[in-house]
N, CA, C and O of each residue as an XYZ file, in Angstrom:
740
protein
N      28.053     -6.955     31.184
C      27.350     -6.698     29.958
C      25.883     -6.302     30.248
O      25.347     -5.387     29.623
N      25.245     -7.007     31.204
C      23.846     -6.696     31.564
C      23.766     -5.269     32.101
O      22.841     -4.518     31.790
N      24.759     -4.919     32.915
C      24.757     -3.575     33.488
C      24.848     -2.528     32.382
O      24.119     -1.536     32.401
N      25.738     -2.748     31.425
C      25.876     -1.829     30.297
C      24.597     -1.687     29.509
O      24.206     -0.570     29.167
N      23.921     -2.810     29.205
C      22.658     -2.755     28.459
C      21.569     -2.041     29.267
O      20.760     -1.299     28.709
N      21.556     -2.270     30.581
C      20.568     -1.615     31.421
C      20.770     -0.089     31.420
O      19.808      0.669     31.305
N      22.033      0.349     31.550
C      22.344      1.769     31.545
C      21.973      2.403     30.176
O      21.420      3.502     30.133
N      22.280      1.703     29.064
C      21.955      2.194     27.743
C      20.428      2.317     27.544
O      19.936      3.290     26.974
N      19.702      1.301     28.031
C      18.240      1.331     27.934
C      17.668      2.468     28.767
O      16.768      3.173     28.310
N      18.173      2.656     29.979
C      17.685      3.729     30.820
C      17.966      5.104     30.227
O      17.097      5.974     30.272
N      19.169      5.326     29.668
C      19.501      6.612     29.024
C      18.612      6.829     27.809
O      18.177      7.959     27.589
N      18.318      5.808     27.008
C      17.458      5.922     25.856
C      16.055      6.301     26.262
O      15.461      7.193     25.657
N      15.515      5.656     27.257
C      14.156      5.960     27.733
C      14.060      7.367     28.310
O      13.065      8.055     28.084
N      15.074      7.807     29.050
C      15.052      9.157     29.612
C      15.162     10.193     28.508
O      14.535     11.247     28.611
N      15.931      9.942     27.457
C      16.075     10.899     26.392
C      14.787     10.995     25.550
O      14.528     12.034     24.944
N      13.980      9.920     25.508
C      12.744      9.984     24.761
C      11.773     10.970     25.383
O      10.941     11.534     24.673
N      11.852     11.194     26.683
C      10.945     12.189     27.310
C      11.250     13.620     26.840
O      10.377     14.485     26.899
N      12.479     13.874     26.376
C      12.777     15.214     25.889
C      12.099     15.518     24.583
O      11.890     16.687     24.259
N      11.737     14.473     23.797
C      11.008     14.690     22.550
C       9.560     15.088     22.837
O       8.895     15.597     21.935
N       9.054     14.888     24.019
C       7.689     15.245     24.386
C       7.561     16.726     24.651
O       6.438     17.207     24.803
N       8.640     17.476     24.717
C       8.605     18.897     24.943
C       8.322     19.620     23.653
O       8.937     19.335     22.625
N       7.397     20.555     23.699
C       7.108     21.386     22.513
C       7.668     22.788     22.780
O       7.571     23.308     23.892
N       8.250     23.381     21.749
C       8.732     24.740     21.831
C       7.828     25.609     20.957
O       7.316     25.158     19.932
N       7.642     26.848     21.374
C       6.783     27.793     20.654
C       7.504     29.124     20.576
O       7.986     29.648     21.580
N       7.568     29.664     19.361
C       8.106     31.020     19.182
C       6.983     31.893     18.614
O       6.352     31.530     17.622
N       6.740     33.038     19.243
C       5.698     33.949     18.773
C       6.275     35.331     18.625
O       6.907     35.844     19.548
N       6.067     35.942     17.477
C       6.462     37.342     17.227
C       5.171     38.131     17.040
O       4.323     37.766     16.225
N       5.031     39.200     17.792
C       3.793     39.978     17.726
C       4.060     41.457     17.913
O       5.132     41.860     18.364
N       3.084     42.247     17.564
C       3.151     43.678     17.703
C       1.736     44.248     17.799
O       0.751     43.593     17.461
N       1.675     45.485     18.271
C       0.334     46.046     18.369
C       0.347     47.417     19.019
O       1.387     48.055     19.181
N      -0.862     47.843     19.385
C      -1.140     49.181     19.912
C      -1.089     49.095     21.425
O      -1.611     48.160     22.032
N      -0.452     50.085     22.017
C      -0.363     50.173     23.461
C      -0.707     51.565     23.947
O      -0.469     52.558     23.259
N      -1.275     51.624     25.152
C      -1.514     52.938     25.763
C      -1.277     52.824     27.254
O      -1.525     51.781     27.860
N      -0.799     53.894     27.828
C      -0.437     53.960     29.248
C      -0.933     55.277     29.809
O      -1.100     56.261     29.088
N      -1.162     55.274     31.088
C      -1.556     56.487     31.788
C      -0.531     56.766     32.884
O      -0.710     56.327     34.020
N       0.534     57.488     32.559
C       1.528     57.799     33.579
C       0.944     58.687     34.667
O       0.185     59.615     34.386
N       1.302     58.396     35.907
C       0.806     59.200     37.012
C       1.327     60.626     36.871
O       2.435     60.861     36.390
N       0.495     61.566     37.303
C       0.895     62.963     37.265
C       0.537     63.639     35.938
O       0.864     64.808     35.734
N      -0.130     62.916     35.036
C      -0.527     63.499     33.767
C      -1.972     63.111     33.491
O      -2.417     62.015     33.830
N      -2.687     64.032     32.872
C      -4.072     63.732     32.483
C      -4.119     63.185     31.070
O      -5.174     62.765     30.596
N      -2.997     63.189     30.406
C      -2.922     62.727     29.002
C      -2.707     61.213     28.963
O      -2.201     60.606     29.906
N      -3.121     60.619     27.809
C      -2.939     59.213     27.584
C      -1.718     59.042     26.638
O      -1.694     59.585     25.534
N      -0.746     58.299     27.089
C       0.434     58.030     26.250
C       0.148     56.841     25.366
O      -0.086     55.744     25.874
N       0.161     57.024     24.055
C      -0.128     55.932     23.107
C       1.098     55.608     22.310
O       2.033     56.406     22.242
N       1.107     54.413     21.689
C       2.239     54.012     20.908
C       2.107     52.582     20.404
O       1.000     52.088     20.188
N       3.239     51.929     20.221
C       3.294     50.590     19.694
C       4.179     49.707     20.545
O       4.953     50.181     21.377
N       4.044     48.383     20.313
C       4.847     47.406     21.060
C       5.218     46.305     20.103
O       4.430     45.928     19.237
N       6.452     45.776     20.264
C       6.935     44.642     19.488
C       7.431     43.600     20.502
O       8.175     43.934     21.424
N       7.018     42.344     20.328
C       7.359     41.296     21.292
C       7.937     40.080     20.615
O       7.572     39.749     19.487
N       8.826     39.427     21.295
C       9.291     38.114     20.930
C       9.149     37.204     22.139
O       9.656     37.525     23.213
N       8.462     36.064     21.983
C       8.177     35.184     23.095
C       8.646     33.774     22.750
O       8.296     33.229     21.703
N       9.438     33.194     23.642
C       9.868     31.796     23.512
C       9.220     31.026     24.625
O       9.355     31.395     25.792
N       8.506     29.947     24.293
C       7.830     29.151     25.305
C       8.148     27.673     25.123
O       8.486     27.228     24.027
N       8.038     26.930     26.201
C       8.092     25.474     26.126
C       7.053     24.890     27.029
O       6.782     25.428     28.102
N       6.458     23.780     26.608
C       5.567     23.075     27.494
C       5.792     21.557     27.285
O       6.102     21.080     26.193
N       5.621     20.864     28.368
C       5.800     19.406     28.332
C       4.496     18.822     27.817
O       3.459     18.943     28.470
N       4.540     18.203     26.674
C       3.334     17.691     26.027
C       2.769     16.557     26.839
O       3.560     15.757     27.338
N       1.488     16.415     27.014
C       0.381     17.226     26.504
C      -0.115     18.201     27.579
O      -1.323     18.353     27.757
N       0.771     18.842     28.274
C       0.413     19.779     29.353
C      -0.333     20.988     28.813
O      -0.126     21.402     27.672
N      -1.200     21.547     29.642
C      -1.918     22.769     29.298
C      -1.185     24.012     29.791
O      -1.670     25.127     29.603
N      -0.007     23.833     30.430
C       0.777     24.948     30.959
C       2.044     25.098     30.152
O       2.782     24.135     29.946
N       2.294     26.329     29.689
C       3.528     26.651     28.970
C       4.321     27.664     29.801
O       3.742     28.513     30.479
N       5.638     27.562     29.740
C       6.507     28.494     30.431
C       7.239     29.282     29.368
O       7.797     28.702     28.437
N       7.244     30.648     29.502
C       7.857     31.438     28.485
C       8.757     32.549     28.993
O       8.707     32.955     30.154
N       9.585     33.024     28.063
C      10.449     34.169     28.328
C      10.163     35.188     27.220
O      10.298     34.889     26.033
N       9.762     36.410     27.636
C       9.333     37.434     26.711
C      10.310     38.611     26.714
O      10.757     39.045     27.776
N      10.637     39.122     25.541
C      11.411     40.329     25.398
C      10.630     41.253     24.478
O      10.283     40.873     23.360
N      10.355     42.463     24.945
C       9.531     43.370     24.179
C      10.066     44.798     24.220
O      10.712     45.207     25.184
N       9.785     45.547     23.155
C      10.102     46.952     23.085
C       8.802     47.729     22.979
O       7.928     47.399     22.179
N       8.684     48.795     23.819
C       7.444     49.550     23.890
C       7.840     51.024     23.724
O       8.770     51.501     24.375
N       7.113     51.748     22.835
C       7.293     53.203     22.644
C       5.957     53.855     22.825
O       5.021     53.600     22.068
N       5.861     54.710     23.841
C       4.661     55.520     24.070
C       5.043     56.979     24.083
O       6.133     57.346     24.523
N       4.134     57.814     23.595
C       4.378     59.255     23.594
C       3.078     60.021     23.766
O       1.989     59.518     23.491
N       3.228     61.239     24.224
C       2.080     62.150     24.333
C       2.618     63.583     24.401
O       3.804     63.791     24.657
N       1.747     64.564     24.173
C       2.107     65.958     24.235
C       1.192     66.713     25.189
O      -0.007     66.446     25.269
N       1.775     67.646     25.900
C       0.968     68.531     26.745
C       1.172     69.950     26.267
O       2.300     70.386     26.039
N       0.066     70.671     26.117
C       0.116     72.061     25.620
C      -0.539     72.965     26.637
O      -1.642     72.707     27.120
N       0.171     74.033     26.947
C      -0.444     75.084     27.742
C      -0.453     76.371     26.924
O      -0.180     76.325     25.724
N      -0.745     77.473     27.509
C      -0.853     78.721     26.747
C       0.465     79.246     26.229
O       0.488     80.112     25.354
N       1.576     78.730     26.761
C       2.907     79.229     26.346
C       3.687     78.292     25.465
O       4.394     78.748     24.567
N       3.585     76.971     25.691
C       4.439     76.070     24.959
C       3.822     74.652     24.868
O       2.838     74.338     25.539
N       4.419     73.841     24.040
C       4.038     72.417     23.921
C       5.254     71.586     24.302
O       6.370     71.860     23.860
N       5.030     70.573     25.122
C       6.113     69.681     25.567
C       5.748     68.290     25.063
O       4.634     67.817     25.289
N       6.691     67.630     24.377
C       6.524     66.252     23.895
C       7.216     65.296     24.825
O       8.384     65.490     25.162
N       6.515     64.263     25.248
C       7.053     63.246     26.153
C       7.111     61.894     25.431
O       6.201     61.544     24.680
N       8.203     61.133     25.668
C       8.365     59.810     25.090
C       8.835     58.855     26.158
O       9.708     59.181     26.963
N       8.252     57.677     26.160
C       8.688     56.594     27.037
C       9.158     55.442     26.121
O       8.375     54.939     25.315
N      10.401     55.035     26.240
C      10.923     53.892     25.520
C      11.238     52.830     26.556
O      12.020     53.075     27.474
N      10.639     51.648     26.423
C      10.788     50.639     27.452
C      11.142     49.298     26.838
O      10.550     48.863     25.850
N      12.138     48.647     27.460
C      12.473     47.244     27.158
C      11.968     46.421     28.324
O      12.372     46.632     29.467
N      11.077     45.476     28.030
C      10.498     44.604     29.066
C      11.039     43.190     28.895
O      11.004     42.651     27.789
N      11.530     42.588     29.949
C      11.997     41.207     29.952
C      11.348     40.519     31.123
O      11.548     40.902     32.276
N      10.554     39.480     30.816
C       9.792     38.856     31.898
C       9.466     37.395     31.610
O       9.448     36.929     30.471
N       9.212     36.712     32.710
C       8.743     35.304     32.699
C       7.231     35.312     32.446
O       6.502     36.044     33.117
N       6.753     34.514     31.495
C       5.347     34.507     31.103
C       4.745     33.120     31.147
O       4.768     32.406     30.145
N       4.196     32.717     32.314
C       3.488     31.416     32.341
C       2.156     31.537     31.629
O       1.513     32.585     31.694
N       1.727     30.468     30.941
C       0.507     30.507     30.157
C      -0.296     29.239     30.388
O       0.256     28.139     30.389
N      -1.613     29.394     30.587
C      -2.543     28.309     30.722
C      -3.336     28.236     29.436
O      -4.081     29.165     29.122
N      -3.194     27.136     28.669
C      -3.828     26.948     27.408
C      -5.139     26.179     27.602
O      -5.148     25.088     28.173
N      -6.245     26.761     27.121
C      -7.580     26.213     27.317
C      -8.175     25.810     25.979
O      -7.992     26.505     24.980
N      -8.868     24.716     25.955
C      -9.564     24.269     24.739
C      -8.939     23.024     24.164
O      -7.737     22.788     24.288
N      -9.787     22.228     23.528
C      -9.316     20.976     22.948
C      -9.369     20.986     21.421
O      -9.032     19.983     20.791
N      -9.781     22.088     20.821
C      -9.889     22.179     19.381
C      -8.507     22.183     18.723
O      -7.545     22.701     19.289
N      -8.419     21.599     17.521
C      -7.135     21.650     16.781
C      -7.002     22.971     16.053
O      -5.904     23.293     15.600
N      -8.061     23.752     15.917
C      -8.039     24.989     15.152
C      -7.892     26.241     16.006
O      -7.219     27.188     15.600
N      -8.516     26.259     17.191
C      -8.534     27.471     17.997
C      -8.390     27.121     19.492
O      -9.055     26.216     19.998
N      -7.508     27.858     20.181
C      -7.334     27.655     21.606
C      -7.277     29.024     22.310
O      -6.719     29.980     21.772
N      -7.838     29.101     23.475
C      -7.767     30.280     24.310
C      -6.623     30.118     25.252
O      -6.156     29.005     25.490
N      -6.147     31.258     25.814
C      -5.128     31.159     26.856
C      -5.234     32.316     27.835
O      -5.750     33.383     27.503
N      -4.751     32.096     29.017
C      -4.579     33.081     30.087
C      -3.122     33.088     30.413
O      -2.497     32.030     30.480
N      -2.543     34.285     30.623
C      -1.120     34.326     30.876
C      -0.812     35.350     31.956
O      -1.600     36.258     32.222
N       0.353     35.182     32.570
C       0.847     36.130     33.531
C       2.161     36.722     33.046
O       2.714     36.298     32.031
N       2.647     37.700     33.783
C       3.934     38.346     33.443
C       4.605     38.802     34.711
O       3.984     39.499     35.513
N       5.834     38.439     34.917
C       6.582     38.884     36.084
C       8.034     39.067     35.652
O       8.689     38.113     35.231
N       8.532     40.296     35.758
C       9.919     40.533     35.403
C      10.346     41.961     35.599
O       9.881     42.650     36.507
N      11.253     42.405     34.721
C      11.840     43.743     34.825
C      11.580     44.521     33.583
O      11.348     43.950     32.517
N      11.617     45.834     33.706
C      11.552     46.713     32.557
C      12.581     47.868     32.732
O      12.798     48.394     33.824
N      13.166     48.203     31.630
C      14.158     49.271     31.594
C      13.577     50.388     30.725
O      13.258     50.172     29.557
N      13.446     51.575     31.302
C      12.764     52.654     30.604
C      13.660     53.862     30.407
O      14.515     54.164     31.239
N      13.452     54.543     29.300
C      14.088     55.796     29.051
C      12.992     56.844     28.793
O      12.113     56.632     27.957
N      13.046     57.929     29.487
C      12.074     58.979     29.373
C      12.736     60.205     28.773
O      13.831     60.589     29.184
N      12.081     60.817     27.810
C      12.609     62.064     27.260
C      11.451     63.052     27.069
O      10.328     62.690     26.718
N      11.792     64.314     27.319
C      10.809     65.375     27.064
C      11.533     66.468     26.293
O      12.683     66.810     26.564
N      10.808     66.993     25.327
C      11.381     68.062     24.471
C      10.384     69.220     24.495
O       9.204     69.040     24.194
N      10.852     70.367     24.842
C      10.007     71.547     24.882
C      10.796     72.796     24.547
O      11.987     72.737     24.242
N      10.123     73.910     24.608
C      10.762     75.191     24.287
C      11.768     75.608     25.344
O      12.745     76.283     25.021
N      11.562     75.229     26.585
C      12.423     75.678     27.685
C      13.619     74.782     27.869
O      14.747     75.271     27.922
N      13.409     73.465     27.970
C      14.519     72.526     28.271
C      14.184     71.138     27.740
O      13.017     70.782     27.580
N      15.240     70.355     27.469
C      15.070     68.972     27.059
C      15.605     68.116     28.227
O      16.522     68.515     28.945
N      15.002     66.937     28.388
C      15.345     66.061     29.501
C      15.427     64.652     28.985
O      14.566     64.227     28.216
N      16.471     63.892     29.400
C      16.613     62.466     29.127
C      17.028     61.779     30.395
O      18.090     62.092     30.935
N      16.224     60.837     30.907
C      16.568     60.062     32.063
C      16.219     58.602     31.835
O      15.354     58.291     31.017
N      16.889     57.698     32.554
C      16.667     56.259     32.454
C      16.394     55.677     33.862
O      16.878     56.181     34.875
N      15.611     54.613     33.869
C      15.325     53.962     35.145
C      14.910     52.521     34.842
O      14.640     52.163     33.696
N      14.865     51.700     35.904
C      14.396     50.333     35.737
C      13.397     50.053     36.851
O      13.352     50.765     37.854
N      12.614     49.028     36.666
C      11.608     48.687     37.671
C      10.952     47.373     37.425
O      11.413     46.579     36.605
N       9.890     47.137     38.120
C       9.158     45.897     38.100
C       8.140     45.914     36.959
O       7.583     46.958     36.620
N       7.913     44.746     36.381
C       6.882     44.570     35.352
C       6.023     43.400     35.782
O       6.488     42.263     35.859
N       4.730     43.701     36.070
C       3.814     42.647     36.491
C       2.569     42.814     35.557
O       2.076     43.920     35.340
N       2.100     41.682     35.031
C       0.950     41.783     34.136
C       0.145     40.523     34.081
O       0.494     39.490     34.652
N      -0.968     40.652     33.358
C      -1.873     39.538     33.118
C      -2.508     39.740     31.727
O      -2.725     40.871     31.291
N      -2.791     38.659     31.067
C      -3.362     38.765     29.721
C      -4.256     37.601     29.363
O      -4.334     36.605     30.083
N      -4.926     37.743     28.242
C      -5.774     36.697     27.723
C      -5.777     36.825     26.209
O      -5.545     37.903     25.660
N      -6.045     35.706     25.543
C      -6.048     35.765     24.099
C      -6.424     34.432     23.482
O      -6.940     33.524     24.134
N      -6.138     34.364     22.185
C      -6.445     33.152     21.476
C      -5.426     32.851     20.393
O      -4.756     33.750     19.886
N      -5.318     31.590     20.049
C      -4.423     31.118     18.993
C      -5.258     30.420     17.946
O      -5.951     29.450     18.254
N      -5.206     30.899     16.698
C      -5.941     30.297     15.589
C      -4.906     29.596     14.699
O      -4.025     30.250     14.139
N      -5.011     28.268     14.568
C      -4.003     27.516     13.863
C      -4.303     27.515     12.358
O      -5.352     27.043     11.921
N      -3.372     28.045     11.590
C      -3.456     28.053     10.156
C      -3.035     26.709      9.603
O      -3.651     26.178      8.679
N      -1.975     26.167     10.181
C      -1.471     24.810      9.931
C      -1.256     24.151     11.287
O      -1.372     24.831     12.306
N      -0.950     22.869     11.345
C      -0.793     22.234     12.658
C       0.325     22.850     13.496
O       0.294     22.714     14.719
N       1.303     23.516     12.902
C       2.367     24.101     13.685
C       2.518     25.607     13.498
O       3.468     26.183     14.028
N       1.642     26.255     12.783
C       1.677     27.711     12.555
C       0.341     28.284     12.994
O      -0.709     27.756     12.628
N       0.366     29.377     13.789
C      -0.873     29.976     14.280
C      -0.796     31.496     14.321
O       0.284     32.082     14.398
N      -1.948     32.106     14.267
C      -2.092     33.539     14.520
C      -2.395     33.727     15.994
O      -3.179     32.976     16.575
N      -1.775     34.728     16.597
C      -1.930     34.965     18.019
C      -2.553     36.341     18.220
O      -2.024     37.337     17.726
N      -3.655     36.409     18.931
C      -4.333     37.665     19.256
C      -4.440     37.707     20.773
O      -4.930     36.764     21.395
N      -3.972     38.821     21.373
C      -4.000     38.878     22.824
C      -4.141     40.307     23.337
O      -3.818     41.277     22.650
N      -4.624     40.398     24.539
C      -4.725     41.645     25.270
C      -3.930     41.507     26.577
O      -4.061     40.507     27.283
N      -3.120     42.499     26.889
C      -2.310     42.399     28.154
C      -2.445     43.686     28.932
O      -2.391     44.779     28.367
N      -2.617     43.550     30.209
C      -2.593     44.662     31.174
C      -1.327     44.514     31.979
O      -0.982     43.415     32.413
N      -0.630     45.623     32.180
C       0.628     45.541     32.922
C       0.774     46.711     33.902
O       0.269     47.808     33.662
N       1.456     46.457     34.976
C       1.815     47.458     35.966
C       3.307     47.662     35.899
O       4.079     46.719     36.076
N       3.726     48.912     35.639
C       5.158     49.260     35.549
C       5.511     50.159     36.718
O       4.910     51.215     36.919
N       6.479     49.727     37.468
C       6.870     50.474     38.650
C       8.296     51.026     38.515
O       9.282     50.298     38.632
N       8.361     52.286     38.275
C       9.630     53.011     38.354
C       9.346     54.493     38.468
O       8.183     54.895     38.419
N      10.359     55.312     38.617
C      10.159     56.743     38.835
C       9.664     57.462     37.579
O       9.155     58.578     37.681
N       9.799     56.861     36.413
C       9.371     57.497     35.175
C       7.884     57.349     34.946
O       7.192     58.327     34.662
N       7.395     56.142     35.068
C       5.978     55.900     34.909
C       5.214     56.259     36.193
O       3.998     56.450     36.152
N       5.914     56.351     37.325
C       5.316     56.598     38.633
C       4.193     55.614     38.894
O       3.054     55.998     39.158
N       4.535     54.352     38.816
C       3.573     53.275     39.039
C       2.408     53.360     38.011
O       1.235     53.424     38.380
N       2.770     53.358     36.758
C       1.783     53.489     35.706
C       1.230     52.155     35.247
O       1.849     51.108     35.439
N       0.068     52.209     34.643
C      -0.571     51.032     34.078
C      -0.487     51.125     32.544
O      -0.581     52.202     31.957
N      -0.306     49.949     31.925
C      -0.190     49.899     30.481
C      -1.123     48.830     29.930
O      -1.251     47.758     30.521
N      -1.764     49.103     28.823
C      -2.666     48.158     28.156
C      -2.150     47.974     26.741
O      -1.708     48.926     26.098
N      -2.212     46.716     26.257
C      -1.707     46.400     24.927
C      -2.643     45.429     24.217
O      -3.077     44.434     24.797
N      -2.944     45.721     22.978
C      -3.628     44.774     22.105
C      -2.696     44.406     21.012
O      -2.201     45.289     20.312
N      -2.414     43.086     20.817
C      -1.379     42.638     19.913
C      -1.895     41.544     18.962
O      -2.795     40.777     19.304
N      -1.314     41.496     17.789
C      -1.547     40.465     16.825
C      -0.180     39.942     16.392
O       0.733     40.730     16.147
N      -0.033     38.636     16.297
C       1.228     38.075     15.958
C       1.086     36.721     15.282
O      -0.013     36.201     15.089
N       2.254     36.169     14.929
C       2.294     34.863     14.295
C       3.233     33.978     15.133
O       4.261     34.437     15.632
N       2.856     32.718     15.271
C       3.635     31.817     16.068
C       3.935     30.523     15.338
O       3.263     30.137     14.381
N       4.973     29.874     15.834
C       5.423     28.599     15.224
C       5.678     27.634     16.369
O       6.387     27.951     17.324
N       5.094     26.462     16.258
C       5.257     25.399     17.279
C       6.136     24.281     16.677
O       5.843     23.753     15.605
N       7.200     23.942     17.384
C       8.085     22.877     16.942
C       8.531     21.963     18.056
O       9.284     21.019     17.817
C-alpha cells in the first residue's frame, strides 16, 4: 500500500510540472521585400505567418514552430517587352525566442529561424512563360515586441531578416515587417 501511495504521489507531482508550460499562438502578416540575385529590381509583397510556441514558465526562452506563406513579385521592362516575376514561398522553421523585460504590458524579444522553404517561381512575358519549383534552407533572425491588451492576449510587432538558399532566389535575402495578434494559454 505504501508503494502504491508513493507511486501515485510521484505521478501527481510530475504531472503538476506540465501545468507550468505556457503555449502561445500568434497569427501575423505584413510587408516583405527581397532582392533576388541576378536582378536589380526589388521583389515586394506580403507574408502571412502562424507561429506555435511553448515555454516552461517562468523561462525567458520560448521554442516555436512557424509556418508562413510569402508572395513577392516584380517586373522588368526593356525596350521590347515587360516580364512579370512571382515568388511563392512556404517557409517551415524552428523559431527559438528570447523574451526580454519584466513588464506585464510590454515585452521585447529576439528570435532566430532555422528550417526549410519551398518556393515556386513563375515568369510571364511576351516571349515565354516559365514555372519552376525548388526547396532550400531558411535561416533568419528577428526582433520585436509584444504589447499585452489583456493578460493572455497581445499585439505582436516584429522585423525579420532571412536568408533563402535555393536556385530560384539564388541565395537571396528577405526582409519582413509584420503585425499580428497572439494568445497565451
